[in-house]
Every structure is written in structure tokens, then in C-alpha cells.
Short mmCIF file of C-alpha atoms in Angstrom, two decimals:
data_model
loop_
_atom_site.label_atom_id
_atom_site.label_comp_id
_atom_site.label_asym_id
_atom_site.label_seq_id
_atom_site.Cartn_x
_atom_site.Cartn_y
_atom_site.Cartn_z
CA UNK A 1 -17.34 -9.43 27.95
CA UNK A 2 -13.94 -7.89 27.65
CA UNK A 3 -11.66 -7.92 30.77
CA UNK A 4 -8.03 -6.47 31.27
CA UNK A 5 -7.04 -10.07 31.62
CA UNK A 6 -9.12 -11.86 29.09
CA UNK A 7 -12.21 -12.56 27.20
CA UNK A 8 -15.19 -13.84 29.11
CA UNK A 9 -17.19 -16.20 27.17
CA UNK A 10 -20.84 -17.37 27.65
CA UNK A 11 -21.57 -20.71 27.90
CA UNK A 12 -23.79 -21.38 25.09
CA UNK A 13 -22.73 -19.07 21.78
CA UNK A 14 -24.09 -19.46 17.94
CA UNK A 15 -20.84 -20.40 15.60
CA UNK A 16 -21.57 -17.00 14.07
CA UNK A 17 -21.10 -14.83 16.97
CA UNK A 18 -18.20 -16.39 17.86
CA UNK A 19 -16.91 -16.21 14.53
CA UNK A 20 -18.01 -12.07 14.15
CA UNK A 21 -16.54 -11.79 18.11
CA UNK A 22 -12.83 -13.47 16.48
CA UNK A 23 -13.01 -10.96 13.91
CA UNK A 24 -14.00 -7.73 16.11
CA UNK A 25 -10.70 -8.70 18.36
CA UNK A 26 -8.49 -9.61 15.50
CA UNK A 27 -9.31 -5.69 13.92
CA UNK A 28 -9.10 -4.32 17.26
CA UNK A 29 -5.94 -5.73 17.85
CA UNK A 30 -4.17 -5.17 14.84
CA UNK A 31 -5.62 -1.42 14.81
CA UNK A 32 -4.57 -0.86 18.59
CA UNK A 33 -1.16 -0.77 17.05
CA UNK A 34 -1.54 1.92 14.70
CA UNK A 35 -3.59 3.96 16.83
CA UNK A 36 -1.07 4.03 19.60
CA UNK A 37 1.75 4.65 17.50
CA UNK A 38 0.09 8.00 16.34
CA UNK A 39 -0.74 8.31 19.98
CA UNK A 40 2.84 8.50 20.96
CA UNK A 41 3.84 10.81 17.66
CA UNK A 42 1.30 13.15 18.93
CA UNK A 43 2.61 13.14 22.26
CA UNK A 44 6.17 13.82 21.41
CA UNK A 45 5.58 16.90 18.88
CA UNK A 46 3.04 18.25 21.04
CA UNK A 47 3.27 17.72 24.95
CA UNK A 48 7.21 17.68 24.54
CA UNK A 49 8.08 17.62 28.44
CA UNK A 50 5.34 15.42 29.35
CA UNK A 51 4.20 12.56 27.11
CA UNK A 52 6.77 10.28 29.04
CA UNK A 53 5.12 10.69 32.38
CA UNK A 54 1.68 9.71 30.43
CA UNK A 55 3.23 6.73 28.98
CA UNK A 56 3.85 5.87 32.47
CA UNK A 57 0.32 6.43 33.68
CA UNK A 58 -0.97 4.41 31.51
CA UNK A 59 1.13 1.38 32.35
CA UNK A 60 2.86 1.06 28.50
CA UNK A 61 5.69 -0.03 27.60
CA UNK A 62 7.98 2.77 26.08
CA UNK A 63 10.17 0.50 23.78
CA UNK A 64 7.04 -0.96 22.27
CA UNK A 65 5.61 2.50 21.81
CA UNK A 66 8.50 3.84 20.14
CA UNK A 67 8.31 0.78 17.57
CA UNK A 68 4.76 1.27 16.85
CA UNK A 69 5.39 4.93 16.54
CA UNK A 70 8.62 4.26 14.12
CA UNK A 71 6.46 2.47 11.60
CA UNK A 72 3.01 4.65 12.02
CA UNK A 73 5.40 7.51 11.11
CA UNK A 74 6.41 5.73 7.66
CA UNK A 75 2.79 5.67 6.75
CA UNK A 76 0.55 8.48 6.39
CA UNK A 77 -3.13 7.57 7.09
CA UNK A 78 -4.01 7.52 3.01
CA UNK A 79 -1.05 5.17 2.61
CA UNK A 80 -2.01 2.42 5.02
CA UNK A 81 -3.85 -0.60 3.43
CA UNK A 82 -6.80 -1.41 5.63
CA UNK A 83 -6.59 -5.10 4.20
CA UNK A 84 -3.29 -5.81 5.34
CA UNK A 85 -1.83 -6.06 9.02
CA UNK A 86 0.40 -3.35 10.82
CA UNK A 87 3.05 -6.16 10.47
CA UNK A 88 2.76 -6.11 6.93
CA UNK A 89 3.53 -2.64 7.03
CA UNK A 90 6.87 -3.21 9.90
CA UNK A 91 8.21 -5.78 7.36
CA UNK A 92 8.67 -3.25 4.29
CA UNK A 93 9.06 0.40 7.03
CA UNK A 94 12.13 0.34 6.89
CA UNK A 95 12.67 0.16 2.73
CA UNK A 96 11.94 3.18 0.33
CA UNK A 97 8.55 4.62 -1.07
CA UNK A 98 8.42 3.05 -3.97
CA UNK A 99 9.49 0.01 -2.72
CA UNK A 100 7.34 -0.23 0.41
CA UNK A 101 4.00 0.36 -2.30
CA UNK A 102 5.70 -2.11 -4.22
CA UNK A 103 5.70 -5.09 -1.81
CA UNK A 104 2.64 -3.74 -0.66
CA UNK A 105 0.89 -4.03 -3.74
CA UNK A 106 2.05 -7.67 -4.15
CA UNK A 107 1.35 -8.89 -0.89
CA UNK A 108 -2.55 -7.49 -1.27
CA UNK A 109 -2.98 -8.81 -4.44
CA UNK A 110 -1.33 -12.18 -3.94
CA UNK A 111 -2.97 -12.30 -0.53
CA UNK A 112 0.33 -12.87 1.18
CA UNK A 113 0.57 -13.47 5.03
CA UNK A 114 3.13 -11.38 7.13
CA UNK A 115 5.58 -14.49 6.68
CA UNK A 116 5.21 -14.49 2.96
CA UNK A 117 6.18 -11.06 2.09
CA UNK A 118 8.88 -11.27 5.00
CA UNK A 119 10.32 -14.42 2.69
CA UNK A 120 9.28 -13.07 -0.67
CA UNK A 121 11.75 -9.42 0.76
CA UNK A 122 14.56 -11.96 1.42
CA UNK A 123 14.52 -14.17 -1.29
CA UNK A 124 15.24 -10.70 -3.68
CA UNK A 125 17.74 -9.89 -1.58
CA UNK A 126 19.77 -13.28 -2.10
CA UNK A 127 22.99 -12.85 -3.94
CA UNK A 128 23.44 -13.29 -7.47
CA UNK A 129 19.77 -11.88 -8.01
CA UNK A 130 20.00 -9.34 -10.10
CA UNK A 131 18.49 -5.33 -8.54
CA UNK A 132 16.38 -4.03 -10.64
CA UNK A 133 15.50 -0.07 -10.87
CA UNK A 134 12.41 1.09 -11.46
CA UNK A 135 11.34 4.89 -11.47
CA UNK A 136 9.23 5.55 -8.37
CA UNK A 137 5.02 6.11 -8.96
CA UNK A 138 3.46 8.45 -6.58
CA UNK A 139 1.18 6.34 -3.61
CA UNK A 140 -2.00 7.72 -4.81
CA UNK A 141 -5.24 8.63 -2.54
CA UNK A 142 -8.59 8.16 -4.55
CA UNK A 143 -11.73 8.93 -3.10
CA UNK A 144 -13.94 5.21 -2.27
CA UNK A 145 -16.39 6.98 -4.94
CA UNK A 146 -13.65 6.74 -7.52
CA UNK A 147 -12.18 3.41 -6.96
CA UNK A 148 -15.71 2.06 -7.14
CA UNK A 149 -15.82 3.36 -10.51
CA UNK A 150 -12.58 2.46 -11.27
CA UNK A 151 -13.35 -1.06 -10.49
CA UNK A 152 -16.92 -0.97 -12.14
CA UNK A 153 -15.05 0.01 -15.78
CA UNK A 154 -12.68 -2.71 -14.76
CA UNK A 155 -15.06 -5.45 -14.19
CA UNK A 156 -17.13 -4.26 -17.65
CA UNK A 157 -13.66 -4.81 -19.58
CA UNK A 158 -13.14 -8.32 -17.83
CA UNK A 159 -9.85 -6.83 -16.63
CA UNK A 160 -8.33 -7.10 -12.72
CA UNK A 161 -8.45 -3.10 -10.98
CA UNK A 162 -4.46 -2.87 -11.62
CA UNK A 163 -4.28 -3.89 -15.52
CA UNK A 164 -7.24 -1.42 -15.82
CA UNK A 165 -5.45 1.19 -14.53
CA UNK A 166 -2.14 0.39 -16.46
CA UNK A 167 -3.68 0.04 -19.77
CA UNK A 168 -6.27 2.97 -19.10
CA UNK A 169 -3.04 5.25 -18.55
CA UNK A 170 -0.70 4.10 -21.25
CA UNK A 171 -4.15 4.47 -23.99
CA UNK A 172 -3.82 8.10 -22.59
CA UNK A 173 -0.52 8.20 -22.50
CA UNK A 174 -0.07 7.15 -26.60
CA UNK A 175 -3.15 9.77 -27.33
CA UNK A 176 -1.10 12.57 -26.01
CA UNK A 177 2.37 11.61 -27.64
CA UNK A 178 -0.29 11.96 -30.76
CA UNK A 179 -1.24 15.17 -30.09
CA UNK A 180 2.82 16.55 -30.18
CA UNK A 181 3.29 19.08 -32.76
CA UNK A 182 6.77 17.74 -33.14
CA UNK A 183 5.61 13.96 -33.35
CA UNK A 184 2.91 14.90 -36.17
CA UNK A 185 6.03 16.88 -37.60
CA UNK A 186 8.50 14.38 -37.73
CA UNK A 187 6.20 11.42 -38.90
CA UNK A 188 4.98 13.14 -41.36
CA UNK A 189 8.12 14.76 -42.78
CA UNK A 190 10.63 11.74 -42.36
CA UNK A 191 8.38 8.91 -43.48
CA UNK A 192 9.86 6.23 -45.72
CA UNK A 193 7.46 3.23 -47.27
CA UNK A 194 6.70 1.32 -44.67
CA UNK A 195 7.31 3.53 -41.95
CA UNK A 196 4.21 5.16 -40.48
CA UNK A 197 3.00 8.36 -42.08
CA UNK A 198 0.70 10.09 -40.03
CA UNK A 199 0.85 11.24 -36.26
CA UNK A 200 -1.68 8.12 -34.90
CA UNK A 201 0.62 5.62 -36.53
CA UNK A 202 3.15 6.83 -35.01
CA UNK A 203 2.17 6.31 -31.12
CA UNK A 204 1.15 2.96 -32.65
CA UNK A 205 4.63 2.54 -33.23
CA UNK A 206 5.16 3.85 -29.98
CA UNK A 207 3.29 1.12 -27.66
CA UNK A 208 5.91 -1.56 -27.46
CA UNK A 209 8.44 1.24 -26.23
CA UNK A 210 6.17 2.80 -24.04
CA UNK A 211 4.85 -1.09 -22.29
CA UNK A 212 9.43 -1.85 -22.30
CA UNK A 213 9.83 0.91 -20.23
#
């Protein structure tokens, strides 16, 4: 039984249901977090004058709010990873889009802790490590239906969910460069023995640039 001041236990309890009860608190917990940060964002763009004097009431500490609140407002709902904490999420809030999916991405596949990413962030910060740019990808937003397909087509190829994806896109991505009038043009008007002749050969040729950038 849950209390305000603690968990009460029965005397006798099966490994298992202490094991499922761990887990229940643990997602409670870490969920509690979220939930009252978009409590407090709520409260503040709609009940303007008056979402202090409920913070109040219900005995919460503003500061804490406000930092719950900070982060929640960095993620959109489709952008939080449900198998990572909400510290996961504070360590990379206050770093860019692209970077924040980034990080994210690495501590879910790697299954990082909180402390790992925090060290993995700081370690490419260290001077004399070189910055690298990359273009910022879009956070997408599938459906569950589609990333259990995703994942299905994935599996039947032997291939992990994100090298799927990445080689499903750039095998579009070369059959579309194919398909450019000017491409077809060019390849087939410049060609030179041993260069390629026809417009397929050409996005061939294309692969290495296309996997460099």
C-alpha cells in the first residue's frame, strides 16, 4: 500500500511481485516528472493569475516545478523516448534539435545510463576534439503500426532498425537521382570508356558520395 510517507510492505511477498511492485514505482516516478512539468506549462499559459496559488495548495515546490517544466517544454510528447529516463532527457535539454536526437539515439541504442551520456556529452566537449557539423534530420513520429513493420523488414534483412532505415533511404535516394532528366542527360552525353554510360550506372557511381556525405 502506498502512503504519503512510504511504501507499506506485507510481510510475506513472491520475488515476482516485488520485482513487478519495483518496476510500477520506478515508471511512476520517473513519469511523475514529466507529467508535472506539463502540469505547470498548462498552468502558466492558461490560468495566468492563478497557477501560483495552486502550486501552493498542493504543497510543491516552485523551483522544482519550473525545472521539470523547462525540460518538458524541450520535448514535445512524440519526441520523448519512453525507454529512457526524464534525466536522460535534462542532460541533452539544454543542446540543439539535432543534437538532443543525436545523443538520444546513442544513449537508447547503446543502453547508456543517465551518467553515461552525461560523460559521453563531456568527453566531446574536451578540447582539442575536433566539432563536427552535421545537417540536422527531422525527429520523426511513426505510427507503432509502422515501426513494427519497419522492424519486421529489418529483422527479415538481418539488419539492426537504424541501418534499415539508412540503407532503405539512400536505395531510394540513388533510384531517384536515376530518374533526373539531367543525370540520364549528362551520363549519357559525356561518357568516356570507362566511365558509366547509362543513367543506373551513374547513381552507382553515385553511392560512395551519397554514404561520404
Amino acid at each position: 500500500m502506498v502512503t504519503r510517507v512510504g511504501l507499506e510492505l506485507p510481510a510475506t511477498l513472491e520475488f515476482g511481485a516485488w520485482e513487478q511492485a519495483g518496476l510500477k514505482i520506478a515508471r511512476i516516478a520517473d513519469s511523475s516528472a514529466w507529467c508535472l512539468g506539463d502540469w505547470l506549462i498548462y498552468g502558466q499559459n492558461v490560468y495566468a493569475g492563478r497557477y501560483r496559488h495552486a502550486v501552493a495548495m498542493a504543497g510543491l515546490d516552485y523551483q522544482t516545478l519550473r525545472n521539470y517544466a523547462w525540460v518538458a517544454r524541450r520535448f514535445e510528447l512524440c519526441r520523448r523516448r519512453e525507454g529512457l529516463s526524464f534525466q536522460h532527457h535534462a542532460e541533452v535539454a539544454a543542446l540543439s534539435v539535432a543534437d538532443q536526437d543525436r545523443w538520444l539515439d546513442r544513449a537508447e541504442q547503446g543502453g547508456w545510463s543517465r551518467n553515461q551520456l552525461r560523460s559521453g556529452i563531456r568527453a566531446e566537449r574536451r578540447p582539442g576534439r575536433a566539432a563536427i557539423e552535421q545537417p540536422g534530420l527531422p525527429r520523426l513520429c511513426p505510427a507503432a503500426e509502422q515501426v513494427a513493420k519497419w522492424r519486421q523488414a529489418a529483422e527479415r534483412r538481418s539488419q539492426g532498425l537504424a541501418d534499415w532505415i539508412v540503407a532503405t533511404l539512400d536505395s531510394s535516394a540513388l533510384r531517384a537521382l536515376a530518374d533526373l532528366p539531367e543525370l540520364a542527360e549528362s551520363s549519357a552525353g559525356l561518357a568516356e570508356p570507362g566511365e558509366p554510360s547509362t543513367a543506373a550506372e551513374a547513381a552507382g557511381r553515385l553511392r560512395p558520395l551519397v554514404n561520404a556525405g
